[in-house]
Structure formats: C-alpha cells, structure tokens
Coordinates of C-alpha atoms in Angstrom, one line a residue:
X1 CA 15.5 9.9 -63.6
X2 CA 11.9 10.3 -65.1
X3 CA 8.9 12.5 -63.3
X4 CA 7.2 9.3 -63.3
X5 CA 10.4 8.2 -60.7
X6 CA 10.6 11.2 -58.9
X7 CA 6.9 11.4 -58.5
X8 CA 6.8 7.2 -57.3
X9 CA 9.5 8.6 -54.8
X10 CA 7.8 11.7 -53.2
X11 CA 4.1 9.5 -52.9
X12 CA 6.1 6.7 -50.9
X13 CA 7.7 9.5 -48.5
X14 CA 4.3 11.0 -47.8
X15 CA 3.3 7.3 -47.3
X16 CA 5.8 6.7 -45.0
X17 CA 5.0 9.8 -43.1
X18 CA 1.4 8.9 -42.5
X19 CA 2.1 5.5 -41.5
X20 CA 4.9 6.8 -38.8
X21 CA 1.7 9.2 -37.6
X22 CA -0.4 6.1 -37.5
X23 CA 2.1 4.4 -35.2
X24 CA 2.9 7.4 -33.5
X25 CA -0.3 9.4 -32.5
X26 CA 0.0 13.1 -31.5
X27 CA -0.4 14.0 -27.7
X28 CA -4.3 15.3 -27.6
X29 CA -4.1 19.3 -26.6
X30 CA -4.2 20.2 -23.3
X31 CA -8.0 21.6 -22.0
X32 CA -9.0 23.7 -19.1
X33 CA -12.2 23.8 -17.3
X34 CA -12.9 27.4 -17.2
X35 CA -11.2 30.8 -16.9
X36 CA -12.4 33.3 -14.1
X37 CA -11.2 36.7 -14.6
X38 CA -11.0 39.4 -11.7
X39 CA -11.4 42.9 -12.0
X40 CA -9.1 44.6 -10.3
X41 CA -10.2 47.6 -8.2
X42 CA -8.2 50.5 -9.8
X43 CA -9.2 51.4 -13.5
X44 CA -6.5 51.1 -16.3
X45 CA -3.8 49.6 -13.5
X46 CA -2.0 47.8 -15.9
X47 CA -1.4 44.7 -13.5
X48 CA 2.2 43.5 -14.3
X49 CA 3.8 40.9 -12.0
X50 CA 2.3 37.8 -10.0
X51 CA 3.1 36.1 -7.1
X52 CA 2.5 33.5 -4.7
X53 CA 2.8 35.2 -1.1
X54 CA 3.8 33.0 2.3
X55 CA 0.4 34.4 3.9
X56 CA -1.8 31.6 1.1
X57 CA -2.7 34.7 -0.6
X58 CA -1.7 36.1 -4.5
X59 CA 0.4 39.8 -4.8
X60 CA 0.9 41.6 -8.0
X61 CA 2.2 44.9 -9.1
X62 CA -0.2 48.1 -11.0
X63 CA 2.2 49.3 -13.0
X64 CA 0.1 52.2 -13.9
X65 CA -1.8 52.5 -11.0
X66 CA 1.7 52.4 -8.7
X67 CA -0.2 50.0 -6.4
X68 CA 0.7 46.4 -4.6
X69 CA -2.3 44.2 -4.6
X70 CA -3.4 41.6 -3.0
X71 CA -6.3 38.8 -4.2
X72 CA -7.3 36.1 -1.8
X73 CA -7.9 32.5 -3.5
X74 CA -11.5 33.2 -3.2
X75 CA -11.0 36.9 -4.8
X76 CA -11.2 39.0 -2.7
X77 CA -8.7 42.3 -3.7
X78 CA -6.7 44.5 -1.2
X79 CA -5.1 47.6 -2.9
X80 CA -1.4 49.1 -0.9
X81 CA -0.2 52.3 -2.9
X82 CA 3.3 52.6 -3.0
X83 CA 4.9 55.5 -1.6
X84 CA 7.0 56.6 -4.4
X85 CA 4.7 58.5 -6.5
X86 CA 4.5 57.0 -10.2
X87 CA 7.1 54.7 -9.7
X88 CA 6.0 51.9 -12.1
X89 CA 5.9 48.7 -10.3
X90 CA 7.0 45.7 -12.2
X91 CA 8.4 42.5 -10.6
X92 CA 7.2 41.0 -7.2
X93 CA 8.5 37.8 -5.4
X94 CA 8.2 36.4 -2.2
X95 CA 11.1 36.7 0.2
X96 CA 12.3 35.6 3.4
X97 CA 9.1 34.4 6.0
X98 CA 6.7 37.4 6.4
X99 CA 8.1 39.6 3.6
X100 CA 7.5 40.1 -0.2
X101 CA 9.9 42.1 -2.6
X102 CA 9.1 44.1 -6.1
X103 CA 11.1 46.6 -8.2
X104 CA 9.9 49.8 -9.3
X105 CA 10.8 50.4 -12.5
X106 CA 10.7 54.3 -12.8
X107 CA 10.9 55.2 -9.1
X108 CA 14.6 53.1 -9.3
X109 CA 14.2 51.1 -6.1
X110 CA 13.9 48.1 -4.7
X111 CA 10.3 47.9 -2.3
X112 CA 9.5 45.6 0.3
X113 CA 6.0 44.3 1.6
X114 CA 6.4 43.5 5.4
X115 CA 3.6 41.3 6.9
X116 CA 2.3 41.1 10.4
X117 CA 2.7 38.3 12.3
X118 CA -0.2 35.6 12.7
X119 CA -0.7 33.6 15.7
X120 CA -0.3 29.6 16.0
X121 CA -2.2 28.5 18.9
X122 CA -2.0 24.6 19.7
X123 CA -4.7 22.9 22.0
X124 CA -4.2 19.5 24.1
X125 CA -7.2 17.4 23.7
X126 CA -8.5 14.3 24.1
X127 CA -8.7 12.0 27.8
X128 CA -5.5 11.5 27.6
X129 CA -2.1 13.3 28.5
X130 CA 0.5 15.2 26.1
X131 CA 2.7 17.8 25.4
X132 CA 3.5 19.2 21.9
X133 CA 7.1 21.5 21.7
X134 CA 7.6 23.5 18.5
X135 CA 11.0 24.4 16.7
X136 CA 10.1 27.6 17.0
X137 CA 9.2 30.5 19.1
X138 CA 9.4 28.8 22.5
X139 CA 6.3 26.5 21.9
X140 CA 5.9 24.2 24.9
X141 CA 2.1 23.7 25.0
X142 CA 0.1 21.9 27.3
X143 CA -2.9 22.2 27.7
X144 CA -2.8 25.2 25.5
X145 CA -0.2 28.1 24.3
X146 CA 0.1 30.3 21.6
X147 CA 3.2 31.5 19.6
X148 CA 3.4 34.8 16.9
X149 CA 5.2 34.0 13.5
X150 CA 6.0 35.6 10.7
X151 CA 3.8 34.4 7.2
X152 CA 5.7 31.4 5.9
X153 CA 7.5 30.2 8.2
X154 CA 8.2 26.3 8.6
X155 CA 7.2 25.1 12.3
X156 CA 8.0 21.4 12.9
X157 CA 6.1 20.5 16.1
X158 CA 7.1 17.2 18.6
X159 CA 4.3 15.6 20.1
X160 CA 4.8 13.4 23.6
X161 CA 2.0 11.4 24.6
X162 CA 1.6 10.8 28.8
X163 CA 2.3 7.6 30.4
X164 CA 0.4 4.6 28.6
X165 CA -1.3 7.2 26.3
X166 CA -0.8 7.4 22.5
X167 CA -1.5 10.3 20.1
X168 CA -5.0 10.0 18.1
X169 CA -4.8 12.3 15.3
X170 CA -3.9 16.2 15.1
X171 CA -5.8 18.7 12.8
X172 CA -2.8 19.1 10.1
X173 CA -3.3 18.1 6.8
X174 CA -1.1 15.0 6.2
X175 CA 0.3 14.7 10.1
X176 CA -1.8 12.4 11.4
X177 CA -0.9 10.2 14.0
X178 CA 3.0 11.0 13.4
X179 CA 4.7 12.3 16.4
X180 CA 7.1 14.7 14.5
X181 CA 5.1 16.9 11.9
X182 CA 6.7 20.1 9.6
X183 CA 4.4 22.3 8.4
X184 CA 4.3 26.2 6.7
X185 CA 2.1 28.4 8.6
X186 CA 0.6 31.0 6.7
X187 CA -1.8 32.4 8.5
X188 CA -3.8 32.8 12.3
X189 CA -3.6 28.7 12.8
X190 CA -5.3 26.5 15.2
X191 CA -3.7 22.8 15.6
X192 CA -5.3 20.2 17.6
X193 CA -3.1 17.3 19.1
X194 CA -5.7 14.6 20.5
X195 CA -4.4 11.9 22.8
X196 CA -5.9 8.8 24.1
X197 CA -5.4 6.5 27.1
X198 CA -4.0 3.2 25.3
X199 CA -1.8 1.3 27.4
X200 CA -2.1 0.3 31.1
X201 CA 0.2 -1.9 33.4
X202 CA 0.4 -2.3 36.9
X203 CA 1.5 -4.0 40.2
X204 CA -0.6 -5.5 43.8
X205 CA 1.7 -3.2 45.9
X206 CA 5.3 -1.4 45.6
X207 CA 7.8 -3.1 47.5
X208 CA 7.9 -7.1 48.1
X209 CA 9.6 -9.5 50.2
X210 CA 10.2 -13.0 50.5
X211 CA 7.2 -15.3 50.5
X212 CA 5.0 -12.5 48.3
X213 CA 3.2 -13.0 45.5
X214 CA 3.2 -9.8 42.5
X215 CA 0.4 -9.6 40.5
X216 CA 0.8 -8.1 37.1
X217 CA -2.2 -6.3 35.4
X218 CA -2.8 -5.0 31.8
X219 CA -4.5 -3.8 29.5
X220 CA -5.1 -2.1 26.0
X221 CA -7.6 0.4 25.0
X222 CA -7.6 1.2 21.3
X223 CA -9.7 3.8 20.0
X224 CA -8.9 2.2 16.0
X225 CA -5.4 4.4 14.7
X226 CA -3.8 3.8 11.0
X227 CA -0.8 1.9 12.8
X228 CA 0.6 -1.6 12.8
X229 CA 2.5 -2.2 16.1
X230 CA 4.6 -4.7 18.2
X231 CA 3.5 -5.1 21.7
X232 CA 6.4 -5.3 24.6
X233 CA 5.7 -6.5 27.9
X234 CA 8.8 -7.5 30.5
X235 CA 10.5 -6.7 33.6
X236 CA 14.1 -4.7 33.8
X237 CA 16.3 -6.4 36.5
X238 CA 17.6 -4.6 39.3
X239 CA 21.1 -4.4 36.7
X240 CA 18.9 -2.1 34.4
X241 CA 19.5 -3.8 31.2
X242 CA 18.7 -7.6 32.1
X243 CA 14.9 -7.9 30.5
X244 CA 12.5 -11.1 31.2
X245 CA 9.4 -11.3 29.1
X246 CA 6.1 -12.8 29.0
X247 CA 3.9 -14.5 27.0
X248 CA 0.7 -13.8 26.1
X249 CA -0.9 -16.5 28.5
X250 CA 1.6 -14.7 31.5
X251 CA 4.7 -16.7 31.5
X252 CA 8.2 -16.1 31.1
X253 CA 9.2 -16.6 27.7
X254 CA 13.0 -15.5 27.8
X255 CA 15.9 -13.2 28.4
X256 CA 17.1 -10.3 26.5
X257 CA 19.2 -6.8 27.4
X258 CA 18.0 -3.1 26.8
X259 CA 21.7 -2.9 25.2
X260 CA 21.0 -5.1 22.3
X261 CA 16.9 -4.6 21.6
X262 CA 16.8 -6.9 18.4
X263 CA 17.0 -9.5 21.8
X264 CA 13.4 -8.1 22.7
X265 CA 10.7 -10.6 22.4
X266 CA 7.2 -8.9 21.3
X267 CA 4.0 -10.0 23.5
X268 CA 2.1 -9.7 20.1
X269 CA 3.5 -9.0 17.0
X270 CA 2.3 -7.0 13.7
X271 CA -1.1 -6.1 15.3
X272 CA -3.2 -4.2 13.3
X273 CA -4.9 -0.8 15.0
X274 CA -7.5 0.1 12.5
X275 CA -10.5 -1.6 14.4
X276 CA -11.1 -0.4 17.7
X277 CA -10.8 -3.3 20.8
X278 CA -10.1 -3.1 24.6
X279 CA -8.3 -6.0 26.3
X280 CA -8.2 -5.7 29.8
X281 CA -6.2 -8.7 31.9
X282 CA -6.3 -7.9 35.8
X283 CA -4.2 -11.1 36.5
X284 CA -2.2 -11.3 33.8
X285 CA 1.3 -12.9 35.6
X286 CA 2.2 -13.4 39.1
X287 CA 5.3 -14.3 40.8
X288 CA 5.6 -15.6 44.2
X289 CA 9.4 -14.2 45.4
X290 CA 11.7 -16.9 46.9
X291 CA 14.9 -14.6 47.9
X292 CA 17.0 -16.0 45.4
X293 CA 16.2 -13.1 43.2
X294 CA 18.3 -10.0 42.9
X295 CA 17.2 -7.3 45.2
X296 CA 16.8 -3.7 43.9
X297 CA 14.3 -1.7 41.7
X298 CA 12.6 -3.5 39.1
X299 CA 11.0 -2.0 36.1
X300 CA 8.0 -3.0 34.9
X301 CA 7.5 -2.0 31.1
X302 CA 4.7 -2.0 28.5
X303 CA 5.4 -0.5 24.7
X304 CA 3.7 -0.3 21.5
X305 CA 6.1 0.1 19.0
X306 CA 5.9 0.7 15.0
X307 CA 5.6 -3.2 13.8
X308 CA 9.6 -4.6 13.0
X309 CA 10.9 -1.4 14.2
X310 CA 13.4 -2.4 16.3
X311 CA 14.8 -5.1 14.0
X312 CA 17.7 -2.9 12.6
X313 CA 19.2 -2.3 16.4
X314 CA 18.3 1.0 16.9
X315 CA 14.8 2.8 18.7
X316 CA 14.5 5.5 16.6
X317 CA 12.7 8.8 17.8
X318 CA 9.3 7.6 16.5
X319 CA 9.4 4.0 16.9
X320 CA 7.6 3.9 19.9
X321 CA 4.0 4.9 20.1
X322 CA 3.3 4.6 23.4
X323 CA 5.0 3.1 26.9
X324 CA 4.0 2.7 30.5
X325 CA 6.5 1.9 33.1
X326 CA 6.0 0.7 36.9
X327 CA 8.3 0.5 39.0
X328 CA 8.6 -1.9 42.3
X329 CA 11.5 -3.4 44.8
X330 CA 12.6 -6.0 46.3
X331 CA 14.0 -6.7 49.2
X332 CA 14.6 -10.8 50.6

C-alpha cells in the first residue's frame, strides 16, 4: 500500500466523520440566566455542605466558622454556632419532620438541628356548610381550628360539604375543588376550604296519607366549578334499596336498587360546571297517594356526582360532590 492509498483512506474517514456530525448535530450547551451569590455573614466560614430543609428554607455547614446557617429563598441568612468548639462542620441533610442532621468532622459527632413547631390553622368559609378533618394532630375544623406540626410534615386533609352544598375551592396550591388533598407543611400555614350552597330538594309537608298530593321541589345553584357531573334525582322505597327516578320534565322514568348503582338513571348527564347557572323548579313532580303504595319512610335524594363515576359499580370516596336527602312517610 502507497501514501497516496493510505492518505485516500484517512481523507474519506474524516469525511465520513463530518458527514455523521452533519446527520447527527451536537446537543447545544446548557445556559443559565444569571448567578446571584450571597455573602455569608461570618468572614472566611468556609461554607461546606447544602441542604434543602422541611421549613422551605436552605441549611449549610461553616466549616471554619463551626456555624449552622440558615438562608431563606429570598436570602435572608441566620447564623446557629455549634456548641462543640472548632468542630468542623461538614455534611448536613434533612431528617425526619422538624429535624436536620450534620457531622462534625473534628469535633467526632453527629449534631442535630431541632425546629419548632409551626401552626396550621384551617378556616370554613363560604355560605355554605363544611367540615375539614386532618390525618393529623386531631384536626376537626369547623368553623375554624388550629393544629402545631413539626416542619415537613405531610397532612392530608378530608373535606365534607353540608347538606346540598359543594366545596368551591381551598387556598392549596394544586387542591382545588378535590375533597381529599395531601400536602407538606412547612411553615405557619393558613388553608381556606370555601363551600357553596348547590343543591336543594324538598317536600309540601312530612308525613302523607291517602288522597294527598306530594310536591317535589328543586333546584341547582352553581357558582361555575372545574367539574363535569351526573345529576341524581329519585325516591328510596320504604325497603331502602328500591329507587324510582325522574325525568327531567318530573316523571318516573324507571326502577333501580342502591345495591347495584350502575341501575341508577342520571336526571342530566355529563353537565359541564364551568359557567355559573341557577335552576330553580318549585313544582318539579307530584304524586297524588292512592294506598296501594308501600307505607314507611321514603327518601328523597338529590346527588351530583363526578360524570360516569358510578359506571364501574362502585361510589368511590370522592365520586359524589354533593347530596341532599329529605325524608317523608306514609301512612294509607
């Protein structure tokens, strides 16, 4: 083999190369927008480990200044001296809820950063009725408690709206409307749970007898909600699981059982919430009793459930948004 060869061989290599780069282009390099840079307090601290604390705050270690600091997000320093004199500081990490841990590296031990609690306090608002219960520390709030928890810690809170009334929104980031809501609470926290009157149902009198008429009202007051639902209106037999429905012009549209809910006929189904409307039906079905019907307690229901819900058999805590019952007898 000649140079000329050898030389043919090496330019169609480097050829090949470029064209694979061609085909192939490299990933552009990364850019920031800026770096800020904070001066820590103590001179010549030697700032060694970093961590993200379960109070929303940053810790870190001064090695040489045998310090635990603190920065806030906005940069704001707070300086705690360790107690072992020249003990070297090194590592930091956050531990259980409420605590942080570091090594010192000449004082040989292990040190630990013990927060105070912070207080969650939860407020009922709105016209309508609620309660909100917590996972932890005994919340039961209505109209308005207060529980102490350590930094970090996850709380998962359980709204109920009242009789008819729906939950509106509460003042967590990502929660919403949703009745069951897990958050971390790092610091003094305030949660609002608004509720709303949505739903209302009722009867001309409680107790009926042959020859009397019933008169079934209802009505719907939406405030506009991020929520698709299926609306339930119908009348438990005295057996409690026998269900009649009605239509929406007031008549009976069918029979299902409480046992088997995929048998549940909706009043109106997929209705959209986002734009506010108020329907309000003061004689919406009446019945005139003839004695042949079963005596007993009848209840009367109305629901707004999550939209197709119920079509896998099951109500799932969740599913229903809101319900009003009324309850009336009869007697031939």
């Amino acid at each position: 083999m000649n140079g000329t060869t050898v030389g043919r061989g090496i330019m169609s290599a480097v050829f090949a190369l470029v064209a694979l780069g061609a085909a192939f282009p490299r990933t552009a390099t990364a850019q920031i927008t800026s770096i800020t840079e904070f001066t820590v307090p103590t001179a010549a601290s030697a700032p060694t480990g970093i961590t993200a604390g379960p109070d929303g705050n940053l810790w870190f270690t001064e090695q040489a200044g045998n310090k635990i600091g603190r920065i806030t997000p906005t940069g704001l320093f707070t300086e705690f001296t360790v107690p072992t004199a020249a003990s070297a500081p090194t590592g930091i990490t956050a531990g259980p809820p409420g605590t942080l841990w570091f090594t010192e590296q000449a004082g040989n031990r292990i040190g630990r950063v013990l927060l105070p609690d912070v207080t969650l306090t939860i407020v009922i608002a709105g016209s309508g009725t609620g309660t909100v219960t917590g996972s932890l520390g005994g919340i039961v709030c209505g109209p308005t408690c207060t529980a102490s928890l350590a930094p970090g810690t996850a709380v998962t809170l359980t709204a109920t709206p009242g009789a008819g009334d729906i939950l509106v929104g509460s003042s967590v980031t990502g929660c919403g409307t949703a009745l069951l809501c897990t958050f971390i609470v790092q610091n003094a926290t305030i949660v609002t749970a608004t509720f709303e009157p949505f739903l209302s149902i009722a009867v001309n009198q409680s107790q009926f007898g042959t020859g009397e008429t019933i008169i079934v009202s209802e009505g719907v007051t939406n405030p506009g909600l991020d929520a698709t639902v299926d609306f339930y209106l119908g009348v438990v037999l005295p057996d409690g699981n026998t269900v009649i429905f009605f239509t929406s012009v007031g008549g009976a549209t069918g029979i299902g059982s409480l046992s088997d809910v995929t048998t549940l006929r909706p009043l109106a189904a997929a209705v959209a919430l986002a734009t506010p409307f108020t329907v309000s039906r003061p004689t919406f079905a009446t019945h005139t009793w003839t004695g042949t019907e079963p005596p007993g307690t009848y209840y009367l229901f109305f629901a707004a459930v999550v939209a197709g819900s119920l079509a896998d058999g099951s109500v799932d805590f969740g599913d229903i948004l809101a319900l009003k019952v009324v309850s009336f007898t009869f007697a031939p």
